[in-house]
């Protein structure tokens, strides 16, 4: 219920700001017309036009951070959401604590004039209630390279090349395959709860860098069938302890010093996985 009221308050404040902007640029000649146009009580708009503070501004002296400081945090969270690096609760509290520390250092030059209590878990909840455009969601991990490399231009180019190739060589659906590598980080916890700007709708968490990986080269066909994968462990030599006893018999296993694919593993996959399982469908070609 609190979040709903906060969201409604934010919508009203947005309409008030638009009405005040329309009055300042001369779009409406009277407060009454602006209030009607933006569905705001005339008394509310008149009070704000005459300088009355917002509810958040009036309680600013009760907050650990100023309205301006919190606005900068909202801007930072929005930018982080767009970039694919949404902010965790602990990081937000650390950033708020650092803002307070910098402020105190500027005020307390030679002696302690001001001090503030540490930022606690309850502060985050109150901060989110004051800024209903933000919400906490369960993030979804994605490799950092995909965040920076996947663009509309790159996707359109890929599909254009794909369609041209299919038409040029007259490839039937049962002979069209999609192969990709999936990496699984060993010992890495799953995506955590993060704070995002609900208007951006980006919930992916980029995972920078490669750590210890087990990779799988997977392949599916347009007709719905799948080819057994090639699993690549990190290590100079394979250990039988890495392979579970109930693993599918037609899965293939390999390894290298890094745990992800290489040109050699691409050739292995073609020879050990792709060719044996597609030759018959392609009429032995």
mmCIF file of C-alpha atoms in Angstrom:
data_model
loop_
_atom_site.group_PDB
_atom_site.id
_atom_site.type_symbol
_atom_site.label_atom_id
_atom_site.label_comp_id
_atom_site.label_asym_id
_atom_site.label_seq_id
_atom_site.Cartn_x
_atom_site.Cartn_y
_atom_site.Cartn_z
ATOM 1 C CA UNK A 1 0.000 0.000 0.000
ATOM 2 C CA UNK A 2 2.873 2.381 0.782
ATOM 3 C CA UNK A 3 4.427 1.864 -2.656
ATOM 4 C CA UNK A 4 1.102 2.547 -4.360
ATOM 5 C CA UNK A 5 0.623 5.812 -2.484
ATOM 6 C CA UNK A 6 4.205 6.813 -3.269
ATOM 7 C CA UNK A 7 3.670 6.077 -6.946
ATOM 8 C CA UNK A 8 0.462 8.139 -6.999
ATOM 9 C CA UNK A 9 2.272 10.997 -5.251
ATOM 10 C CA UNK A 10 5.013 10.884 -7.877
ATOM 11 C CA UNK A 11 2.428 11.049 -10.672
ATOM 12 C CA UNK A 12 0.760 14.080 -9.065
ATOM 13 C CA UNK A 13 4.125 15.794 -8.589
ATOM 14 C CA UNK A 14 4.938 15.160 -12.255
ATOM 15 C CA UNK A 15 1.677 16.826 -13.324
ATOM 16 C CA UNK A 16 2.360 19.768 -10.993
ATOM 17 C CA UNK A 17 5.809 20.275 -12.525
ATOM 18 C CA UNK A 18 4.344 20.201 -16.051
ATOM 19 C CA UNK A 19 1.654 22.701 -15.048
ATOM 20 C CA UNK A 20 4.225 25.048 -13.507
ATOM 21 C CA UNK A 21 6.324 24.752 -16.671
ATOM 22 C CA UNK A 22 3.330 25.582 -18.864
ATOM 23 C CA UNK A 23 2.596 28.634 -16.719
ATOM 24 C CA UNK A 24 6.168 29.877 -16.917
ATOM 25 C CA UNK A 25 6.353 29.560 -20.717
ATOM 26 C CA UNK A 26 2.958 31.240 -21.188
ATOM 27 C CA UNK A 27 1.046 28.248 -22.509
ATOM 28 C CA UNK A 28 -1.744 28.949 -19.987
ATOM 29 C CA UNK A 29 -2.764 32.410 -18.898
ATOM 30 C CA UNK A 30 -4.229 31.444 -15.542
ATOM 31 C CA UNK A 31 -3.709 28.975 -12.714
ATOM 32 C CA UNK A 32 -7.266 27.689 -13.155
ATOM 33 C CA UNK A 33 -6.712 26.714 -16.788
ATOM 34 C CA UNK A 34 -3.390 25.015 -16.008
ATOM 35 C CA UNK A 35 -4.946 23.126 -13.080
ATOM 36 C CA UNK A 36 -7.823 21.869 -15.234
ATOM 37 C CA UNK A 37 -5.510 20.861 -18.084
ATOM 38 C CA UNK A 38 -3.282 18.764 -15.793
ATOM 39 C CA UNK A 39 -6.020 17.450 -13.485
ATOM 40 C CA UNK A 40 -4.674 19.154 -10.357
ATOM 41 C CA UNK A 41 -6.665 20.882 -7.603
ATOM 42 C CA UNK A 42 -6.401 24.648 -8.142
ATOM 43 C CA UNK A 43 -5.556 25.187 -4.462
ATOM 44 C CA UNK A 44 -2.632 22.760 -4.704
ATOM 45 C CA UNK A 45 -1.244 24.372 -7.842
ATOM 46 C CA UNK A 46 -1.710 27.871 -6.396
ATOM 47 C CA UNK A 47 0.196 26.942 -3.236
ATOM 48 C CA UNK A 48 3.073 25.487 -5.229
ATOM 49 C CA UNK A 49 3.080 28.463 -7.585
ATOM 50 C CA UNK A 50 3.440 30.724 -4.537
ATOM 51 C CA UNK A 51 6.474 28.781 -3.291
ATOM 52 C CA UNK A 52 5.177 26.048 -0.999
ATOM 53 C CA UNK A 53 7.665 23.193 -0.713
ATOM 54 C CA UNK A 54 7.009 19.591 -1.704
ATOM 55 C CA UNK A 55 6.503 17.031 1.039
ATOM 56 C CA UNK A 56 10.035 15.678 0.530
ATOM 57 C CA UNK A 57 11.545 19.164 0.610
ATOM 58 C CA UNK A 58 9.663 20.052 3.795
ATOM 59 C CA UNK A 59 11.078 16.954 5.531
ATOM 60 C CA UNK A 60 14.583 17.416 4.142
ATOM 61 C CA UNK A 61 16.020 18.334 7.542
ATOM 62 C CA UNK A 62 14.853 14.928 8.845
ATOM 63 C CA UNK A 63 16.707 13.015 6.120
ATOM 64 C CA UNK A 64 20.325 11.888 6.190
ATOM 65 C CA UNK A 65 20.818 13.119 2.618
ATOM 66 C CA UNK A 66 19.547 16.299 1.014
ATOM 67 C CA UNK A 67 17.001 16.336 -1.805
ATOM 68 C CA UNK A 68 19.766 17.228 -4.272
ATOM 69 C CA UNK A 69 21.999 14.397 -3.026
ATOM 70 C CA UNK A 70 19.187 11.874 -3.339
ATOM 71 C CA UNK A 71 18.385 13.147 -6.828
ATOM 72 C CA UNK A 72 21.979 12.456 -7.833
ATOM 73 C CA UNK A 73 21.684 8.927 -6.457
ATOM 74 C CA UNK A 74 18.535 8.402 -8.535
ATOM 75 C CA UNK A 75 20.359 9.662 -11.628
ATOM 76 C CA UNK A 76 23.280 7.320 -10.905
ATOM 77 C CA UNK A 77 20.957 4.319 -10.473
ATOM 78 C CA UNK A 78 19.198 5.160 -13.750
ATOM 79 C CA UNK A 79 22.486 5.335 -15.653
ATOM 80 C CA UNK A 80 23.651 2.084 -14.056
ATOM 81 C CA UNK A 81 20.390 0.396 -15.059
ATOM 82 C CA UNK A 82 20.787 1.483 -18.676
ATOM 83 C CA UNK A 83 24.397 0.258 -18.752
ATOM 84 C CA UNK A 84 23.449 -3.204 -17.490
ATOM 85 C CA UNK A 85 25.110 -2.768 -14.085
ATOM 86 C CA UNK A 86 22.141 -2.263 -11.710
ATOM 87 C CA UNK A 87 22.965 -1.253 -8.147
ATOM 88 C CA UNK A 88 22.799 -3.662 -5.226
ATOM 89 C CA UNK A 89 21.388 -2.489 -1.886
ATOM 90 C CA UNK A 90 24.769 -2.708 -0.174
ATOM 91 C CA UNK A 91 26.408 -0.607 -2.914
ATOM 92 C CA UNK A 92 23.680 2.035 -2.612
ATOM 93 C CA UNK A 93 24.219 2.278 1.154
ATOM 94 C CA UNK A 94 27.979 2.527 0.638
ATOM 95 C CA UNK A 95 27.517 5.334 -1.862
ATOM 96 C CA UNK A 96 25.150 7.195 0.479
ATOM 97 C CA UNK A 97 27.630 6.729 3.334
ATOM 98 C CA UNK A 98 30.437 8.121 1.176
ATOM 99 C CA UNK A 99 28.352 11.197 0.289
ATOM 100 C CA UNK A 100 27.803 11.833 3.990
ATOM 101 C CA UNK A 101 31.488 11.271 4.761
ATOM 102 C CA UNK A 102 32.551 13.801 2.126
ATOM 103 C CA UNK A 103 30.070 16.342 3.471
ATOM 104 C CA UNK A 104 31.293 15.875 7.058
ATOM 105 C CA UNK A 105 34.934 16.192 5.980
ATOM 106 C CA UNK A 106 34.193 19.545 4.333
ATOM 107 C CA UNK A 107 32.409 20.868 7.440
ATOM 108 C CA UNK A 108 34.688 19.411 10.121
ATOM 109 C CA UNK A 109 37.952 21.050 9.210
ATOM 110 C CA UNK A 110 39.949 21.228 12.464
ATOM 111 C CA UNK A 111 37.310 20.057 14.926
ATOM 112 C CA UNK A 112 34.141 17.962 14.898
ATOM 113 C CA UNK A 113 31.164 20.232 14.304
ATOM 114 C CA UNK A 114 28.675 17.709 12.906
ATOM 115 C CA UNK A 115 28.235 13.943 12.910
ATOM 116 C CA UNK A 116 25.655 11.591 11.450
ATOM 117 C CA UNK A 117 24.519 8.052 12.287
ATOM 118 C CA UNK A 118 25.630 5.318 9.870
ATOM 119 C CA UNK A 119 23.416 4.382 6.943
ATOM 120 C CA UNK A 120 21.304 1.347 7.891
ATOM 121 C CA UNK A 121 19.081 -1.138 6.066
ATOM 122 C CA UNK A 122 15.948 0.857 6.921
ATOM 123 C CA UNK A 123 17.345 3.885 5.083
ATOM 124 C CA UNK A 124 17.216 2.008 1.758
ATOM 125 C CA UNK A 125 13.544 1.186 2.266
ATOM 126 C CA UNK A 126 12.717 4.830 3.044
ATOM 127 C CA UNK A 127 14.826 6.012 0.085
ATOM 128 C CA UNK A 128 12.875 3.764 -2.297
ATOM 129 C CA UNK A 129 9.550 4.965 -0.884
ATOM 130 C CA UNK A 130 10.594 8.558 -1.620
ATOM 131 C CA UNK A 131 11.480 7.671 -5.209
ATOM 132 C CA UNK A 132 8.735 5.384 -6.602
ATOM 133 C CA UNK A 133 10.371 5.339 -10.043
ATOM 134 C CA UNK A 134 12.879 2.938 -8.477
ATOM 135 C CA UNK A 135 12.169 -0.661 -7.565
ATOM 136 C CA UNK A 136 13.986 -3.747 -6.311
ATOM 137 C CA UNK A 137 14.045 -6.713 -8.703
ATOM 138 C CA UNK A 138 15.822 -10.036 -9.070
ATOM 139 C CA UNK A 139 18.658 -9.431 -11.512
ATOM 140 C CA UNK A 140 19.622 -11.784 -14.337
ATOM 141 C CA UNK A 141 23.298 -12.306 -15.093
ATOM 142 C CA UNK A 142 24.674 -11.692 -18.575
ATOM 143 C CA UNK A 143 28.250 -11.677 -19.812
ATOM 144 C CA UNK A 144 29.618 -8.121 -20.000
ATOM 145 C CA UNK A 145 30.697 -8.541 -23.622
ATOM 146 C CA UNK A 146 27.079 -9.106 -24.656
ATOM 147 C CA UNK A 147 25.982 -5.852 -23.022
ATOM 148 C CA UNK A 148 28.440 -3.818 -25.091
ATOM 149 C CA UNK A 149 28.405 -5.791 -28.352
ATOM 150 C CA UNK A 150 24.704 -6.502 -28.891
ATOM 151 C CA UNK A 151 23.346 -3.488 -30.773
ATOM 152 C CA UNK A 152 20.392 -3.094 -33.188
ATOM 153 C CA UNK A 153 22.860 -2.585 -36.040
ATOM 154 C CA UNK A 154 24.762 -5.793 -35.252
ATOM 155 C CA UNK A 155 21.550 -7.821 -34.936
ATOM 156 C CA UNK A 156 20.109 -6.480 -38.220
ATOM 157 C CA UNK A 157 23.390 -7.197 -40.027
ATOM 158 C CA UNK A 158 23.403 -10.780 -38.724
ATOM 159 C CA UNK A 159 19.837 -11.463 -39.855
ATOM 160 C CA UNK A 160 20.473 -9.929 -43.287
ATOM 161 C CA UNK A 161 23.527 -12.160 -43.729
ATOM 162 C CA UNK A 162 21.599 -15.213 -42.507
ATOM 163 C CA UNK A 163 18.690 -14.689 -44.932
ATOM 164 C CA UNK A 164 21.030 -14.030 -47.858
ATOM 165 C CA UNK A 165 22.948 -17.250 -47.128
ATOM 166 C CA UNK A 166 19.779 -19.352 -46.820
ATOM 167 C CA UNK A 167 18.470 -18.038 -50.136
ATOM 168 C CA UNK A 168 21.783 -18.322 -51.972
ATOM 169 C CA UNK A 169 22.404 -21.957 -51.029
ATOM 170 C CA UNK A 170 18.726 -22.977 -50.744
ATOM 171 C CA UNK A 171 19.193 -24.442 -47.283
ATOM 172 C CA UNK A 172 16.121 -26.329 -46.082
ATOM 173 C CA UNK A 173 14.907 -25.858 -42.457
ATOM 174 C CA UNK A 174 16.048 -29.317 -41.312
ATOM 175 C CA UNK A 175 19.607 -28.384 -42.283
ATOM 176 C CA UNK A 176 19.720 -25.021 -40.484
ATOM 177 C CA UNK A 177 21.547 -25.087 -37.152
ATOM 178 C CA UNK A 178 22.376 -22.579 -34.464
ATOM 179 C CA UNK A 179 25.531 -23.218 -32.453
ATOM 180 C CA UNK A 180 26.639 -21.205 -29.444
ATOM 181 C CA UNK A 181 28.881 -21.360 -26.397
ATOM 182 C CA UNK A 182 27.507 -21.061 -22.886
ATOM 183 C CA UNK A 183 29.860 -20.457 -19.979
ATOM 184 C CA UNK A 184 29.157 -21.475 -16.392
ATOM 185 C CA UNK A 185 31.181 -19.722 -13.707
ATOM 186 C CA UNK A 186 32.354 -22.070 -10.969
ATOM 187 C CA UNK A 187 31.528 -20.944 -7.439
ATOM 188 C CA UNK A 188 29.795 -17.772 -8.609
ATOM 189 C CA UNK A 189 26.597 -16.974 -6.753
ATOM 190 C CA UNK A 190 23.501 -16.246 -8.766
ATOM 191 C CA UNK A 191 22.269 -12.809 -9.621
ATOM 192 C CA UNK A 192 21.266 -10.823 -6.557
ATOM 193 C CA UNK A 193 18.428 -8.406 -5.887
ATOM 194 C CA UNK A 194 19.212 -5.048 -7.413
ATOM 195 C CA UNK A 195 17.678 -1.587 -7.678
ATOM 196 C CA UNK A 196 16.593 -0.393 -11.107
ATOM 197 C CA UNK A 197 14.645 2.465 -12.615
ATOM 198 C CA UNK A 198 11.305 0.886 -13.537
ATOM 199 C CA UNK A 199 11.037 3.135 -16.612
ATOM 200 C CA UNK A 200 14.227 1.673 -18.097
ATOM 201 C CA UNK A 201 13.186 -1.994 -17.600
ATOM 202 C CA UNK A 202 16.752 -3.298 -17.765
ATOM 203 C CA UNK A 203 17.249 -6.102 -15.250
ATOM 204 C CA UNK A 204 20.399 -7.707 -16.586
ATOM 205 C CA UNK A 205 23.562 -7.733 -14.502
ATOM 206 C CA UNK A 206 26.752 -7.709 -16.511
ATOM 207 C CA UNK A 207 29.409 -10.041 -15.089
ATOM 208 C CA UNK A 208 32.774 -8.418 -15.904
ATOM 209 C CA UNK A 209 35.644 -10.644 -16.938
ATOM 210 C CA UNK A 210 35.973 -14.403 -17.125
ATOM 211 C CA UNK A 211 36.759 -16.351 -14.008
ATOM 212 C CA UNK A 212 36.830 -20.141 -13.707
ATOM 213 C CA UNK A 213 34.552 -21.549 -16.368
ATOM 214 C CA UNK A 214 33.063 -24.756 -17.604
ATOM 215 C CA UNK A 215 31.832 -24.164 -21.155
ATOM 216 C CA UNK A 216 29.311 -26.019 -23.282
ATOM 217 C CA UNK A 217 29.116 -25.833 -27.075
ATOM 218 C CA UNK A 218 25.451 -26.393 -27.829
ATOM 219 C CA UNK A 219 23.565 -26.695 -31.099
ATOM 220 C CA UNK A 220 19.897 -26.906 -32.083
ATOM 221 C CA UNK A 221 18.196 -27.305 -35.440
ATOM 222 C CA UNK A 222 15.274 -25.391 -36.921
ATOM 223 C CA UNK A 223 13.273 -28.622 -36.943
ATOM 224 C CA UNK A 224 13.490 -28.815 -33.122
ATOM 225 C CA UNK A 225 16.192 -31.469 -32.786
ATOM 226 C CA UNK A 226 19.401 -30.946 -30.801
ATOM 227 C CA UNK A 227 22.981 -32.155 -31.155
ATOM 228 C CA UNK A 228 24.805 -33.529 -28.075
ATOM 229 C CA UNK A 229 27.063 -30.832 -26.598
ATOM 230 C CA UNK A 230 30.804 -30.604 -26.159
ATOM 231 C CA UNK A 231 31.676 -29.818 -22.522
ATOM 232 C CA UNK A 232 34.987 -28.018 -21.919
ATOM 233 C CA UNK A 233 36.563 -28.088 -18.450
ATOM 234 C CA UNK A 234 39.416 -25.931 -17.242
ATOM 235 C CA UNK A 235 42.526 -28.051 -16.815
ATOM 236 C CA UNK A 236 45.542 -29.464 -18.598
ATOM 237 C CA UNK A 237 44.225 -33.036 -18.344
ATOM 238 C CA UNK A 238 40.779 -34.483 -17.843
ATOM 239 C CA UNK A 239 39.904 -35.991 -14.480
ATOM 240 C CA UNK A 240 37.283 -38.701 -14.170
ATOM 241 C CA UNK A 241 36.092 -37.001 -10.969
ATOM 242 C CA UNK A 242 34.780 -34.073 -13.015
ATOM 243 C CA UNK A 243 32.349 -36.280 -14.950
ATOM 244 C CA UNK A 244 29.110 -37.252 -13.144
ATOM 245 C CA UNK A 245 28.190 -40.931 -13.445
ATOM 246 C CA UNK A 246 24.700 -40.162 -14.786
ATOM 247 C CA UNK A 247 25.922 -37.950 -17.664
ATOM 248 C CA UNK A 248 24.411 -38.659 -21.088
ATOM 249 C CA UNK A 249 26.597 -41.115 -23.001
ATOM 250 C CA UNK A 250 26.666 -39.152 -26.261
ATOM 251 C CA UNK A 251 27.952 -35.961 -24.609
ATOM 252 C CA UNK A 252 31.592 -35.237 -25.484
ATOM 253 C CA UNK A 253 34.193 -33.963 -23.007
ATOM 254 C CA UNK A 254 37.344 -31.891 -23.489
ATOM 255 C CA UNK A 255 39.522 -29.422 -21.549
ATOM 256 C CA UNK A 256 42.031 -26.608 -21.860
ATOM 257 C CA UNK A 257 43.912 -24.250 -19.557
ATOM 258 C CA UNK A 258 41.176 -21.588 -19.579
ATOM 259 C CA UNK A 259 37.871 -23.447 -19.688
ATOM 260 C CA UNK A 260 36.339 -21.866 -22.772
ATOM 261 C CA UNK A 261 36.352 -22.541 -26.483
ATOM 262 C CA UNK A 262 39.231 -22.175 -28.925
ATOM 263 C CA UNK A 263 39.756 -22.894 -32.617
ATOM 264 C CA UNK A 264 40.902 -26.406 -31.736
ATOM 265 C CA UNK A 265 37.725 -27.035 -29.774
ATOM 266 C CA UNK A 266 35.655 -25.730 -32.657
ATOM 267 C CA UNK A 267 37.244 -28.368 -34.880
ATOM 268 C CA UNK A 268 36.694 -31.012 -32.177
ATOM 269 C CA UNK A 269 33.023 -30.084 -31.981
ATOM 270 C CA UNK A 270 32.607 -30.362 -35.768
ATOM 271 C CA UNK A 271 34.319 -33.762 -35.879
ATOM 272 C CA UNK A 272 32.974 -35.358 -32.705
ATOM 273 C CA UNK A 273 29.502 -33.803 -32.364
ATOM 274 C CA UNK A 274 28.169 -32.038 -35.442
ATOM 275 C CA UNK A 275 29.307 -34.282 -38.324
ATOM 276 C CA UNK A 276 28.280 -37.653 -36.830
ATOM 277 C CA UNK A 277 24.772 -36.414 -35.919
ATOM 278 C CA UNK A 278 23.959 -34.464 -39.112
ATOM 279 C CA UNK A 279 25.515 -36.504 -41.887
ATOM 280 C CA UNK A 280 22.542 -38.823 -42.344
ATOM 281 C CA UNK A 281 20.006 -35.971 -42.342
ATOM 282 C CA UNK A 282 22.046 -34.174 -45.014
ATOM 283 C CA UNK A 283 21.875 -37.288 -47.242
ATOM 284 C CA UNK A 284 25.445 -38.217 -46.395
ATOM 285 C CA UNK A 285 26.823 -34.958 -47.775
#
